[in-house]
Coordinates of C-alpha atoms and ligand atoms in Angstrom, one line a residue:
M1 CA -17.2 21.0 22.5
L2 CA -17.8 22.1 18.4
Q3 CA -18.8 25.1 16.3
Q4 CA -16.7 26.9 13.6
P5 CA -14.9 25.3 11.1
I6 CA -11.9 25.2 12.5
L7 CA -11.6 23.7 16.0
P8 CA -8.6 24.1 18.9
E9 CA -9.9 21.0 20.0
H10 CA -11.5 17.7 18.0
G11 CA -13.0 15.3 19.4
L12 CA -14.7 12.0 19.0
F13 CA -18.4 12.0 16.5
I14 CA -19.9 9.3 18.2
D15 CA -23.9 8.1 18.4
G16 CA -24.3 12.2 16.7
A17 CA -22.6 13.9 19.8
Y18 CA -19.1 15.5 20.3
V19 CA -17.2 12.9 23.0
P20 CA -13.8 12.8 24.2
A21 CA -11.2 10.3 23.9
T22 CA -11.2 8.1 26.3
S23 CA -8.1 6.4 25.7
G24 CA -6.4 9.7 27.0
R25 CA -4.2 10.3 24.3
T26 CA -3.7 13.0 21.5
F27 CA -2.1 14.5 18.6
Q28 CA -1.6 17.8 16.7
K29 CA -3.0 18.5 13.9
I30 CA 0.0 20.7 12.1
S31 CA -0.5 23.1 8.7
P32 CA 0.9 22.5 5.9
V33 CA 1.5 25.2 5.2
S34 CA 3.8 27.5 8.6
G35 CA 4.5 23.9 9.9
R36 CA 2.6 25.8 13.3
V37 CA 0.0 23.2 15.1
I38 CA -3.3 24.1 14.6
A39 CA -5.5 21.7 16.5
T40 CA -5.9 19.4 18.4
V41 CA -7.1 15.6 17.5
H42 CA -8.3 13.2 20.4
E43 CA -7.0 8.8 19.4
A44 CA -9.4 7.1 19.6
G45 CA -8.5 3.9 22.1
R46 CA -9.9 0.8 21.3
D47 CA -12.6 1.1 23.8
D48 CA -13.8 4.8 22.2
V49 CA -13.6 2.5 18.9
D50 CA -15.7 -0.1 20.1
R51 CA -18.7 2.0 21.4
A52 CA -18.8 3.8 17.7
V53 CA -19.2 0.2 16.1
R54 CA -21.9 -0.6 18.6
A55 CA -24.0 2.5 18.1
A56 CA -23.3 2.4 15.0
K57 CA -24.9 -1.0 14.6
A58 CA -27.6 0.0 16.8
A59 CA -28.8 2.9 14.5
L60 CA -29.7 -0.6 12.2
S61 CA -32.6 -1.5 13.6
G62 CA -33.0 2.0 15.3
P63 CA -35.2 4.8 13.1
W64 CA -32.9 4.3 10.2
G65 CA -33.2 1.0 10.1
K66 CA -36.9 1.3 9.3
M67 CA -37.7 4.5 7.2
S68 CA -38.4 4.1 3.3
V69 CA -36.2 4.9 0.7
A70 CA -37.5 7.9 -0.1
E71 CA -37.8 8.6 3.5
R72 CA -33.6 8.3 3.7
A73 CA -33.4 9.5 0.0
G74 CA -34.5 12.9 0.9
L75 CA -32.9 13.0 4.2
L76 CA -29.9 12.8 1.9
Q77 CA -30.7 15.6 -0.2
D78 CA -31.2 17.9 2.6
L79 CA -28.0 16.9 3.6
S80 CA -27.2 18.0 0.4
Q81 CA -28.0 21.1 0.5
A82 CA -26.7 21.7 3.9
I83 CA -23.8 21.1 3.3
N84 CA -23.4 23.5 -0.1
A85 CA -25.1 26.5 2.3
R86 CA -22.3 25.7 4.9
F87 CA -19.9 25.8 2.0
D88 CA -17.5 28.3 3.2
D89 CA -17.5 25.9 6.4
F90 CA -16.4 23.9 4.5
L91 CA -13.5 25.3 2.6
E92 CA -11.7 27.0 4.9
A93 CA -11.9 23.3 7.6
E94 CA -10.0 21.9 3.9
I95 CA -7.4 24.2 3.0
A96 CA -6.7 24.5 7.1
D97 CA -5.7 20.4 6.8
T98 CA -4.4 20.3 3.2
G99 CA -2.8 23.9 2.9
K100 CA -4.2 23.6 -1.5
P101 CA -5.0 26.6 -3.2
R102 CA -9.4 27.4 -2.2
S103 CA -9.9 28.3 -5.6
L104 CA -9.3 24.1 -6.2
A105 CA -10.9 23.2 -2.8
R106 CA -13.4 26.0 -4.7
L107 CA -14.2 24.3 -7.3
V108 CA -14.0 20.3 -6.2
D109 CA -13.4 19.2 -2.8
I110 CA -16.2 21.1 -1.8
P111 CA -19.0 20.5 -4.4
R112 CA -18.2 16.9 -4.7
G113 CA -19.0 16.6 -0.6
G114 CA -22.8 18.2 -1.2
A115 CA -22.4 15.9 -5.2
N116 CA -21.8 12.5 -3.7
F117 CA -25.3 12.8 -0.9
A118 CA -26.9 14.0 -4.0
T119 CA -26.0 11.6 -6.6
F120 CA -27.4 8.5 -4.4
A121 CA -29.4 9.3 -2.9
D122 CA -31.1 9.6 -7.4
M123 CA -29.9 6.7 -7.8
I124 CA -31.4 4.5 -4.6
K125 CA -34.6 6.1 -5.4
N126 CA -34.0 4.8 -9.5
L127 CA -33.1 1.6 -7.6
G128 CA -35.0 -0.9 -10.2
A129 CA -34.9 -5.0 -9.4
E130 CA -34.1 -7.8 -11.5
F131 CA -37.4 -10.4 -12.2
F132 CA -37.6 -13.7 -13.7
E133 CA -40.4 -15.6 -14.5
T134 CA -39.9 -19.5 -13.9
A135 CA -41.5 -22.8 -14.8
T136 CA -41.7 -25.1 -11.9
P137 CA -41.3 -28.7 -11.6
D138 CA -45.5 -29.7 -11.2
G139 CA -46.0 -27.7 -14.2
G140 CA -47.1 -24.9 -12.6
R141 CA -45.2 -20.9 -12.3
A142 CA -42.9 -19.4 -9.9
I143 CA -41.5 -15.1 -9.8
N144 CA -38.2 -14.5 -8.5
Y145 CA -37.4 -10.6 -7.0
G146 CA -34.4 -9.1 -6.2
V147 CA -34.1 -6.8 -3.2
H148 CA -30.9 -5.5 -1.0
R149 CA -31.1 -5.1 1.7
P150 CA -28.4 -2.7 3.3
K151 CA -25.1 -4.4 5.0
G152 CA -24.7 -3.2 7.6
V153 CA -22.2 -1.1 9.5
I154 CA -19.1 0.2 6.6
A155 CA -15.8 1.6 7.9
V156 CA -14.4 3.9 5.5
I157 CA -11.0 4.8 5.7
S158 CA -10.1 7.5 3.7
P159 CA -7.2 9.3 2.5
W160 CA -5.2 12.8 2.7
N161 CA -5.3 14.2 -0.2
L162 CA -8.9 14.8 -1.1
P163 CA -10.3 14.5 2.5
L164 CA -14.0 15.5 2.0
L165 CA -14.2 14.3 -1.8
L166 CA -13.0 10.6 -0.6
M167 CA -14.4 10.4 2.6
T168 CA -18.3 11.2 1.7
W169 CA -17.5 9.5 -1.5
K170 CA -18.2 6.2 -0.1
V171 CA -20.9 7.3 3.5
G172 CA -22.6 9.1 0.6
P173 CA -23.5 6.0 -0.9
A174 CA -22.7 3.5 1.9
L175 CA -26.0 5.5 3.8
A176 CA -28.1 5.9 0.4
C177 CA -28.5 2.3 1.0
G178 CA -29.0 2.6 4.5
N179 CA -26.3 1.5 6.3
T180 CA -24.8 2.3 8.9
V181 CA -20.3 4.5 8.7
V182 CA -18.1 4.4 11.3
V183 CA -15.3 7.0 9.8
K184 CA -11.1 6.8 10.7
P185 CA -10.3 10.1 8.9
S186 CA -6.5 10.1 7.6
E187 CA -4.5 11.7 10.8
I188 CA -3.6 14.5 8.5
T189 CA -6.6 16.0 8.0
P190 CA -9.7 15.9 10.5
H191 CA -11.3 18.6 9.8
T192 CA -14.2 18.4 7.4
A193 CA -15.4 14.4 8.8
T194 CA -15.8 16.1 12.4
L195 CA -17.4 19.0 10.4
L196 CA -19.5 17.1 8.2
G197 CA -21.2 15.1 12.0
E198 CA -22.1 18.7 12.9
V199 CA -24.9 19.4 9.6
M200 CA -26.2 15.2 10.2
N201 CA -27.7 16.2 13.6
A202 CA -29.1 19.8 11.8
V203 CA -31.0 17.5 9.2
G204 CA -31.9 14.9 11.5
I205 CA -29.6 12.4 10.5
P206 CA -30.8 9.8 13.3
K207 CA -27.8 9.2 16.1
G208 CA -25.1 6.2 15.1
V209 CA -25.6 6.8 11.9
Y210 CA -22.9 8.8 10.9
N211 CA -19.6 8.2 13.5
V212 CA -16.3 9.4 13.6
I213 CA -12.8 8.6 15.8
H214 CA -9.8 10.3 15.0
G215 CA -6.6 8.5 15.1
F216 CA -3.7 6.4 12.7
G217 CA -3.0 3.6 11.4
P218 CA -1.9 0.7 13.2
N219 CA -2.7 -0.5 16.2
S220 CA -4.3 2.7 16.4
A221 CA -7.9 3.3 15.5
G222 CA -7.6 2.0 12.1
E223 CA -6.7 -1.1 13.3
F224 CA -9.6 -1.7 15.6
L225 CA -12.1 -0.7 13.7
T226 CA -11.8 -3.0 10.9
Q227 CA -10.7 -6.0 13.2
H228 CA -13.7 -5.3 14.9
P229 CA -15.7 -7.8 14.5
L230 CA -19.3 -6.5 14.5
V231 CA -17.9 -4.2 10.7
D232 CA -20.2 -6.0 8.1
G233 CA -17.7 -4.6 5.5
I234 CA -15.4 -1.8 4.8
T235 CA -13.6 0.5 2.3
F236 CA -10.6 2.1 2.4
T237 CA -8.7 4.8 0.0
G238 CA -4.8 5.1 0.6
E239 CA -1.8 3.1 -0.4
T240 CA -1.5 -0.2 -1.4
R241 CA 0.9 -0.8 1.6
T242 CA -1.9 -0.5 4.1
G243 CA -4.6 -2.0 1.4
E244 CA -2.1 -5.1 1.7
A245 CA -2.2 -4.9 6.7
I246 CA -6.4 -4.0 6.0
M247 CA -6.6 -7.1 3.5
K248 CA -5.1 -8.3 6.1
Q249 CA -7.6 -7.2 8.9
A250 CA -10.4 -7.7 7.1
A251 CA -9.8 -11.5 6.7
I252 CA -10.8 -12.1 10.4
G253 CA -14.7 -12.8 10.1
L254 CA -13.8 -12.4 6.1
R255 CA -15.2 -9.6 5.2
D256 CA -16.2 -8.0 2.4
I257 CA -14.1 -4.7 0.6
S258 CA -13.5 -2.7 -1.5
F259 CA -10.4 -0.7 -2.7
E260 CA -9.6 2.4 -3.9
L261 CA -4.9 2.2 -4.2
G262 CA -2.1 3.9 -5.5
G263 CA -1.8 4.4 -8.8
K264 CA 2.1 5.1 -11.0
N265 CA -0.6 6.4 -14.1
A266 CA 0.5 7.4 -17.9
A267 CA -0.5 9.8 -19.8
I268 CA 0.1 8.9 -23.8
V269 CA 0.5 11.8 -26.4
F270 CA 0.5 10.8 -29.8
A271 CA 2.2 13.5 -32.7
D272 CA -1.3 14.7 -34.4
A273 CA -2.4 16.4 -30.1
D274 CA -3.8 19.4 -30.2
L275 CA -0.3 20.7 -28.4
D276 CA -1.9 23.2 -26.3
K277 CA -4.0 20.9 -25.0
A278 CA -2.3 18.9 -24.2
V279 CA -0.2 20.9 -22.3
A280 CA -2.1 22.4 -20.0
G281 CA -3.7 19.1 -19.7
T282 CA -1.2 17.6 -18.7
M283 CA -0.3 20.4 -16.0
Q284 CA -3.6 19.7 -14.1
S285 CA -2.5 15.6 -14.2
V286 CA 0.7 16.5 -12.9
F287 CA 0.5 19.2 -10.4
S288 CA -2.6 20.1 -9.3
N289 CA -3.2 19.4 -5.9
C290 CA 0.4 19.9 -5.6
G291 CA 0.4 15.8 -7.5
Q292 CA -1.4 14.4 -4.3
V293 CA -3.8 12.7 -6.5
C294 CA -4.7 9.0 -6.9
L295 CA -5.5 9.6 -10.7
G296 CA -2.0 12.4 -11.4
T297 CA 0.1 11.9 -14.2
E298 CA 3.4 10.4 -12.9
R299 CA 4.9 8.8 -16.4
V300 CA 4.5 10.8 -19.8
Y301 CA 5.0 9.4 -23.0
V302 CA 5.5 11.5 -26.2
E303 CA 6.0 10.5 -29.9
R304 CA 9.5 10.7 -31.3
P305 CA 8.2 14.2 -33.2
V306 CA 6.6 17.1 -30.3
Y307 CA 9.4 15.0 -28.1
E308 CA 11.4 18.2 -27.5
E309 CA 8.3 20.8 -28.1
F310 CA 6.4 18.4 -25.7
V311 CA 9.0 19.5 -23.4
S312 CA 10.0 22.5 -23.7
R313 CA 6.6 23.7 -22.9
L314 CA 5.4 21.6 -20.2
K315 CA 8.8 23.4 -18.3
G316 CA 8.2 26.8 -19.3
A317 CA 4.3 25.6 -17.9
A318 CA 5.9 24.3 -14.8
E319 CA 8.0 27.3 -13.7
G320 CA 4.6 29.3 -14.6
L321 CA 3.3 27.8 -11.2
V322 CA 3.0 30.1 -8.8
L323 CA 3.4 28.6 -5.4
G324 CA 1.8 29.5 -2.0
G325 CA -1.2 29.5 0.5
P326 CA -4.3 29.4 0.0
D327 CA -4.9 32.9 -0.1
T328 CA -1.2 33.8 -2.2
Q329 CA -1.8 35.7 -5.1
G330 CA -3.2 34.2 -8.0
V331 CA -1.4 30.7 -5.9
S332 CA -2.1 27.8 -8.8
M333 CA 0.5 24.8 -6.2
G334 CA 0.4 25.4 -2.7
P335 CA 2.2 22.3 -0.1
L336 CA 2.7 19.0 0.4
V337 CA 0.5 17.8 2.5
S338 CA 3.3 16.7 5.8
E339 CA 7.3 16.5 6.8
E340 CA 6.7 13.1 5.9
H341 CA 4.7 13.3 2.6
R342 CA 8.2 15.6 2.3
D343 CA 10.4 14.2 2.9
K344 CA 9.2 11.1 0.8
V345 CA 9.5 13.2 -1.7
L346 CA 12.2 14.7 -2.2
S347 CA 13.6 11.4 -1.5
Y348 CA 12.8 10.6 -5.3
Y349 CA 13.9 13.7 -6.4
R350 CA 17.9 13.1 -4.8
L351 CA 17.3 9.6 -6.0
A352 CA 16.2 11.1 -10.3
E353 CA 19.5 12.2 -9.8
E354 CA 21.5 9.7 -8.6
E355 CA 20.1 7.8 -11.6
G356 CA 21.5 9.4 -14.1
A357 CA 17.9 12.0 -15.0
T358 CA 18.0 15.3 -16.4
V359 CA 16.4 17.4 -14.5
V360 CA 14.1 20.2 -16.8
T361 CA 13.2 21.9 -14.3
G362 CA 12.4 21.9 -10.4
G363 CA 14.5 19.5 -8.2
G364 CA 14.2 21.2 -4.5
V365 CA 12.9 23.1 -1.9
P366 CA 11.9 26.8 -2.4
Q367 CA 12.5 29.1 -1.0
F368 CA 10.3 32.8 0.1
G369 CA 11.7 34.5 3.6
D370 CA 8.5 34.5 4.9
E371 CA 6.3 31.9 6.7
R372 CA 6.3 29.5 4.0
D373 CA 9.3 28.4 4.6
G374 CA 8.2 26.7 8.0
G375 CA 5.8 24.8 5.3
F376 CA 6.2 21.9 2.9
F377 CA 6.6 23.3 -0.1
I378 CA 8.5 21.3 -2.9
Q379 CA 9.4 22.6 -6.6
P380 CA 7.7 21.5 -9.6
T381 CA 9.7 19.1 -10.4
I382 CA 10.3 16.8 -15.0
W383 CA 12.9 14.6 -15.6
T384 CA 14.0 13.2 -18.4
D385 CA 16.4 10.4 -19.6
L386 CA 16.0 7.8 -17.3
A387 CA 16.0 3.8 -18.1
D388 CA 12.3 2.4 -17.7
T389 CA 13.5 0.3 -15.0
S390 CA 14.3 3.2 -12.6
P391 CA 12.6 3.9 -9.0
I392 CA 11.3 7.1 -11.0
I393 CA 9.4 5.1 -13.3
R394 CA 8.1 2.5 -11.8
E395 CA 6.9 3.9 -7.1
E396 CA 4.4 6.1 -7.2
I397 CA 5.7 9.1 -5.8
F398 CA 3.0 11.1 -4.9
G399 CA 3.8 14.2 -5.7
P400 CA 3.9 17.5 -8.3
C401 CA 6.5 15.6 -10.9
C402 CA 7.1 13.5 -13.5
H403 CA 9.1 11.2 -16.1
I404 CA 9.4 12.3 -19.7
R405 CA 10.4 9.8 -22.5
P406 CA 9.7 9.5 -25.8
F407 CA 7.9 7.1 -28.1
D408 CA 7.5 5.6 -31.8
S409 CA 5.1 3.3 -32.3
E410 CA 1.6 2.7 -30.9
E411 CA 2.6 -1.1 -30.3
E412 CA 5.5 0.5 -28.4
V413 CA 3.7 2.7 -26.1
I414 CA 0.8 0.4 -25.3
A415 CA 4.2 -1.5 -23.9
L416 CA 5.2 1.8 -22.6
A417 CA 2.0 2.8 -20.1
N418 CA 1.2 -1.6 -19.3
D419 CA 4.7 -1.8 -18.0
S420 CA 4.0 -1.3 -14.4
D421 CA 3.1 -2.8 -11.5
Y422 CA -0.3 -0.8 -10.9
G423 CA -3.3 -0.5 -13.1
L424 CA -5.6 2.9 -12.5
C425 CA -5.6 5.1 -15.6
S426 CA -4.2 6.6 -18.3
A427 CA -4.6 10.3 -20.6
I428 CA -4.5 9.5 -24.6
W429 CA -3.9 13.2 -26.5
T430 CA -4.7 12.5 -29.6
E431 CA -6.5 14.7 -33.0
N432 CA -6.9 10.7 -34.1
L433 CA -10.5 9.8 -33.4
S434 CA -10.0 5.6 -34.5
R435 CA -6.9 6.1 -33.0
A436 CA -8.2 6.6 -29.5
H437 CA -10.9 4.1 -29.9
R438 CA -8.2 1.2 -30.8
V439 CA -5.6 2.1 -27.7
A440 CA -7.4 3.4 -24.8
P441 CA -9.2 -0.5 -24.3
Q442 CA -6.0 -1.5 -24.6
I443 CA -5.0 -0.1 -21.4
E444 CA -4.7 -2.3 -18.8
V445 CA -5.9 0.9 -15.5
G446 CA -9.7 1.1 -14.3
L447 CA -10.2 4.6 -15.6
V448 CA -8.8 6.3 -19.4
W449 CA -10.1 9.8 -20.2
V450 CA -9.3 10.8 -23.6
N451 CA -8.6 15.2 -24.3
S452 CA -9.2 15.3 -20.7
W453 CA -8.1 14.3 -17.2
F454 CA -10.0 14.4 -13.5
L455 CA -13.5 14.5 -15.6
R456 CA -15.7 12.2 -13.8
D457 CA -19.2 11.1 -13.9
L458 CA -20.2 10.0 -10.2
R459 CA -22.3 6.8 -12.4
T460 CA -19.5 5.4 -14.4
A461 CA -17.5 3.1 -12.4
F462 CA -14.6 3.9 -10.9
G463 CA -11.8 1.8 -9.3
G464 CA -8.3 0.4 -10.8
S465 CA -7.3 -2.9 -11.0
K466 CA -3.1 -4.8 -10.4
K467 CA -2.4 -3.0 -7.3
S468 CA -4.5 0.0 -7.9
G469 CA -7.9 -1.3 -5.8
I470 CA -10.0 -4.4 -5.4
G471 CA -13.7 -4.2 -7.1
R472 CA -14.8 -0.3 -8.3
E473 CA -17.6 1.9 -6.6
G474 CA -19.5 4.2 -8.2
G475 CA -23.1 4.6 -9.2
E476 CA -24.5 1.1 -9.6
H477 CA -20.8 -0.6 -8.8
S478 CA -21.9 1.9 -5.5
L479 CA -24.3 -0.1 -4.9
E480 CA -23.5 -3.3 -5.2
F481 CA -21.1 -3.3 -3.3
Y482 CA -23.3 -1.6 -0.3
T483 CA -25.8 -3.8 0.1
E484 CA -27.0 -7.3 -0.4
R485 CA -28.6 -8.4 -2.2
A486 CA -31.3 -11.2 -1.8
N487 CA -33.5 -14.0 -4.5
I488 CA -37.0 -14.0 -2.8
C489 CA -38.7 -16.7 -4.5
V490 CA -42.7 -17.7 -5.0
K491 CA -44.2 -20.5 -6.0
L492 CA -47.2 -19.1 -7.7
Ligands
NAD501 P1 -2.1 5.4 3.6 O1 -3.0 4.5 3.5 O2 -1.3 6.3 4.7 O3 -2.9 6.9 4.6 C1 -5.0 6.3 4.3 C2 -5.8 5.5 5.7 O4 -5.6 4.5 5.9 C3 -6.3 6.9 7.0 O5 -6.8 7.6 7.7 C4 -5.2 5.8 7.9 O6 -4.6 6.2 9.4 C5 -5.5 4.2 7.7 N1 -4.7 3.4 7.6 C6 -3.0 3.1 7.8 N2 -2.7 1.9 8.3 C7 -3.9 1.3 8.3 C8 -3.9 0.5 9.5 N3 -3.0 -0.7 9.1 N4 -4.8 -1.0 9.7 C9 -6.8 1.1 9.4 N5 -6.4 1.4 8.4 C10 -4.8 2.3 8.4 O7 -2.2 6.9 2.5 P2 -2.5 8.0 2.7 O8 -0.9 8.7 2.7 O9 -3.2 9.2 3.0 O10 -2.7 8.9 0.6 C11 -2.5 8.8 -0.2 C12 -2.3 7.3 -0.7 O11 -4.2 7.1 -0.9 C13 -1.7 6.7 -1.7 O12 -1.1 6.3 -2.6 C14 -2.5 7.7 -3.3 O13 -2.7 7.3 -4.4 C15 -3.6 7.4 -2.4 N6 -5.0 6.8 -2.8 C16 -5.7 6.3 -4.2 C17 -7.3 6.9 -4.3 C18 -7.7 5.8 -5.3 O14 -8.4 6.0 -5.9 N7 -7.1 5.4 -6.0 C19 -7.2 8.2 -4.1 C20 -6.7 8.6 -3.4 C21 -6.3 8.2 -3.0
6OD502 O1 -13.6 11.4 -8.3 C1 -13.7 10.9 -7.7 O2 -14.7 9.9 -7.1 C2 -12.7 9.9 -7.0 N1 -12.3 9.0 -6.6 C3 -11.0 10.6 -7.6 C4 -10.3 10.1 -6.3 C5 -8.8 11.5 -6.9 C6 -7.7 10.1 -5.7 O3 -7.0 11.4 -5.7

């Protein structure tokens, strides 16, 4: 059923084999570039999910569970190389699903697919143990040392915006720690998770270790998976509201959770910033991936002396973006991922005008006069002059848009940035090092970038505070979530 990166029909990947769903239900994958159907996907029913989870459970005590850490890490290094060897296939699959510019997927998404396995393979090989010597009541001694056991079967629920990157960001450490996984990729982007099954088999990852079920959330594969009693941990990236639903599902049987959720991230541009860098960095953080990045900027605060200049330069740069499909000449921004998502973003575009925003640029749907008019393109948009209470300032839009507001002091901008239900990340632009160090820790988020954005070191803690998440992944934090620690106490 599967040999090419872009499949006319997707089955499920269970116990090392591509299989049709027994539910008898399918759904269609639509191209974001043209609005045309590009694939039919099998929707897993409760029985299919049960089969996948049981396969994952059984694999824990098979050859996978018996492997040494070095053997497991070696296989994951092979997997990383195999992904890189099939770079072009993953690239085609990812751009077919998302419509993003080929150059972006080539630079960011696909390399991270491989790196997520290589990094955590290295980390697990170098994992040390804690050790304490203890005095015993009889005047003797005991030693204590910690071991990490795999947590068990991990449910990985991933979103559509960076499908391969965000799915492997969880599968990599989960497998490195010796777990098995059942992955439920977004129904909107089924291709790369499916393709990865073939690569798992090719490098000799034992059957049942990696399983993929397709389908939707509520009353479908996502809900069936997170409710399954044999699932030991749930790691989820997606919307805050979905996180609330999954948390209820995870409460059945008290399963552990790790949540990476939405954001309403602020960029802060001080008057002493290098404006060339601040404009270029803000362009990237607002418009890359058509604004569909959880770490993207939707609120920009600019110190008053450079406010007018900044607005005018960001407008000029936004108007220079080239919209198009993955291979459009010079393309810098693709479409939104689906019609439903474009409708949502457009509803915010309308609301901004109703709320009295000044539309600096954009605000609508572009017309091309070719097949792209059937796709889900939208104009890059900048607003000013909205009240701090507007839903445009408070709610995550997840599109290529931002609001810019002036500020007059450090204290004011810290309060503005923190006036949010979300707490994922922030970018600070300043040439004053003391100010950068003073302001950064005061922003109530999980990640702060100074004079940069989306610079990632996979060993660092990643996650959000407030409604942006629960827990941290990355480096030792991933190892903490994907393992159970046990203390062994030996009386000498
Ligand atoms: P989403 O929450 O709609 O869906 C994510 C996944 O959850 C999909 O696979 C979906 O099918 C599944 N799902 C939905 N309801 C479910 C349920 N009741 N039970 C189990 N599974 C269910 O998110 P999305 O629209 O795919 O992605 C965009 C959102 O993800 C944005 O809010 C964005 O901020 C967030 N996101 C956050 C991060 C982060 O690291 N913090 C990263 C990327 C995206
Ligand atoms: O780079 C990562 O590890 C990561 N989790 C990025 C998230 C991007 C959100 O869309």
